[in-house]
Coordinates of C-alpha atoms and ligand atoms in Angstrom, one line a residue:
X852 CA 0.1 -3.5 29.1
X853 CA -3.4 -2.8 27.8
X854 CA -5.5 0.2 28.7
X855 CA -9.2 0.2 28.4
X856 CA -10.7 3.4 27.0
X857 CA -14.3 4.6 27.1
X858 CA -15.2 6.5 23.9
X859 CA -18.3 8.7 23.4
X860 CA -19.6 8.4 19.9
X861 CA -22.7 9.6 18.1
X862 CA -25.3 6.7 17.7
X863 CA -25.4 7.1 14.0
X864 CA -21.6 7.0 13.8
X865 CA -21.5 3.8 15.8
X866 CA -24.2 2.2 13.6
X867 CA -22.2 3.0 10.5
X868 CA -18.9 1.8 12.0
X869 CA -20.5 -1.5 13.1
X870 CA -21.8 -2.1 9.6
X871 CA -18.4 -1.3 8.2
X872 CA -16.5 -3.6 10.6
X873 CA -19.0 -6.4 10.1
X874 CA -18.6 -6.2 6.3
X875 CA -14.8 -6.3 6.7
X876 CA -14.9 -9.3 9.0
X877 CA -13.7 -7.8 12.2
X878 CA -14.5 -9.8 15.3
X879 CA -14.9 -6.8 17.5
X880 CA -14.8 -3.1 17.6
X881 CA -11.5 -3.0 19.5
X882 CA -9.5 -4.6 16.7
X883 CA -11.1 -2.4 14.1
X884 CA -10.3 0.7 16.2
X885 CA -6.7 -0.5 16.7
X886 CA -6.3 -0.8 13.0
X887 CA -7.6 2.7 12.4
X888 CA -5.1 4.1 14.8
X889 CA -2.3 2.0 13.3
X890 CA -3.1 3.3 9.8
X891 CA -3.2 6.8 11.1
X892 CA 0.3 6.3 12.7
X893 CA 1.8 4.8 9.5
X894 CA 0.3 7.6 7.5
X895 CA 1.7 10.1 10.0
X896 CA 5.1 8.5 9.8
X897 CA 5.1 8.9 6.0
X898 CA 4.0 12.5 6.2
X899 CA 6.3 13.4 9.1
X900 CA 9.6 12.7 7.5
X901 CA 9.7 10.8 4.3
X902 CA 13.4 10.4 4.6
X903 CA 13.3 7.6 7.1
X904 CA 13.4 3.8 6.5
X905 CA 10.1 3.0 4.8
X906 CA 8.4 0.1 3.1
X907 CA 5.8 0.5 0.3
X908 CA 4.0 -2.0 -1.9
X909 CA 3.4 -1.1 -5.6
X910 CA 0.9 -2.9 -7.8
X911 CA 1.0 -2.5 -11.6
X912 CA -1.3 -4.0 -14.2
X913 CA -0.2 -3.6 -17.8
X914 CA -0.3 -5.2 -21.2
X915 CA 3.0 -6.8 -22.0
X916 CA 2.4 -6.7 -25.7
X917 CA 3.8 -3.2 -25.5
X918 CA 7.5 -4.1 -25.3
X919 CA 8.5 -0.5 -24.8
X920 CA 6.4 -0.3 -21.6
X921 CA 7.6 -3.6 -20.2
X922 CA 11.1 -2.5 -20.9
X923 CA 10.6 0.8 -19.3
X924 CA 9.1 -0.7 -16.1
X925 CA 12.1 -3.1 -15.8
X926 CA 14.5 -0.3 -16.5
X927 CA 13.2 1.8 -13.7
X928 CA 13.5 -1.2 -11.3
X929 CA 17.1 -1.8 -12.3
X930 CA 17.9 1.9 -11.8
X931 CA 16.7 1.5 -8.2
X932 CA 17.6 -2.1 -7.7
X933 CA 18.7 -1.5 -4.1
X934 CA 15.1 -0.3 -3.3
X935 CA 13.3 -3.3 -4.8
X936 CA 13.3 -5.9 -2.0
X937 CA 11.0 -8.3 -3.9
X938 CA 9.0 -8.5 -7.0
X939 CA 6.3 -10.8 -8.2
X940 CA 5.1 -11.2 -11.8
X941 CA 1.8 -12.9 -12.7
X942 CA 0.6 -13.4 -16.3
X943 CA -3.1 -12.7 -15.8
X944 CA -4.1 -13.8 -19.3
X945 CA -2.7 -13.7 -22.8
X946 CA -1.9 -10.0 -22.6
X947 CA -2.2 -8.7 -19.1
X948 CA 0.5 -8.8 -16.4
X949 CA 0.3 -8.0 -12.7
X950 CA 3.5 -7.0 -11.0
X951 CA 3.8 -6.5 -7.3
X952 CA 6.9 -4.8 -5.9
X953 CA 8.0 -4.4 -2.3
X954 CA 10.1 -1.3 -2.0
X955 CA 12.2 -0.3 1.0
X956 CA 14.4 2.7 1.5
X957 CA 14.1 6.4 2.0
X958 CA 10.4 7.3 2.0
X959 CA 10.7 10.1 -0.5
X960 CA 12.8 8.0 -2.9
X961 CA 10.6 4.9 -2.9
X962 CA 7.5 7.0 -3.1
X963 CA 8.8 8.9 -6.2
X964 CA 9.9 5.6 -7.8
X965 CA 6.5 3.9 -7.1
X966 CA 4.6 6.9 -8.4
X967 CA 6.8 7.1 -11.5
X968 CA 6.0 3.4 -12.3
X969 CA 2.3 3.9 -11.8
X970 CA 2.4 7.0 -14.0
X971 CA 4.2 5.3 -16.8
X972 CA 2.1 5.5 -20.0
X973 CA 0.3 2.2 -20.7
X974 CA 0.0 1.1 -17.1
X975 CA -3.7 0.2 -16.8
X976 CA -3.9 0.3 -13.1
X977 CA -1.4 1.0 -10.4
X978 CA -1.2 1.8 -6.7
X979 CA 1.5 2.8 -4.3
X980 CA 0.5 1.6 -0.8
X981 CA 2.6 3.0 2.0
X982 CA 3.3 0.1 4.4
X983 CA 5.5 0.0 7.5
X984 CA 8.7 -1.6 8.7
X985 CA 6.6 -2.3 11.8
X986 CA 8.8 -0.1 14.0
X987 CA 6.4 2.9 14.1
X988 CA 3.4 0.8 15.1
X989 CA 2.6 -1.4 18.1
Ligands
NI1479 NI1 16.1 -7.7 -14.1
NI1480 NI1 3.4 -11.4 -17.7

């Protein structure tokens, strides 16, 4: 069941929105607006009760020449092995590694784990991206 909505928006806001969705490759405004709403719902779900079943994606870029760092990152993952659903390791060049982890579990736990990994000294770049199990969005 689909409902059509009429939305009143400031002209300048529409112009900016159109430029943004064109740059991002959306075919129409509806899909772009649906994504904005879904993002808001996922964010809300994380905010609302981080204790539920959640999924997050963590990216880490680091220099593997630091053995202590590589060991530390692996250690944290083994400590929380139940939360690491999948991991991908790419050797970017002679020194740099990219690791992508999919975490699933209690929101507060996987968030803390992801943030601890990102905050580990020597990690050059890291992000924790809250995703969704798909249940809280349509
Ligand atoms: Ni291992
Ligand atoms: Ni590597």
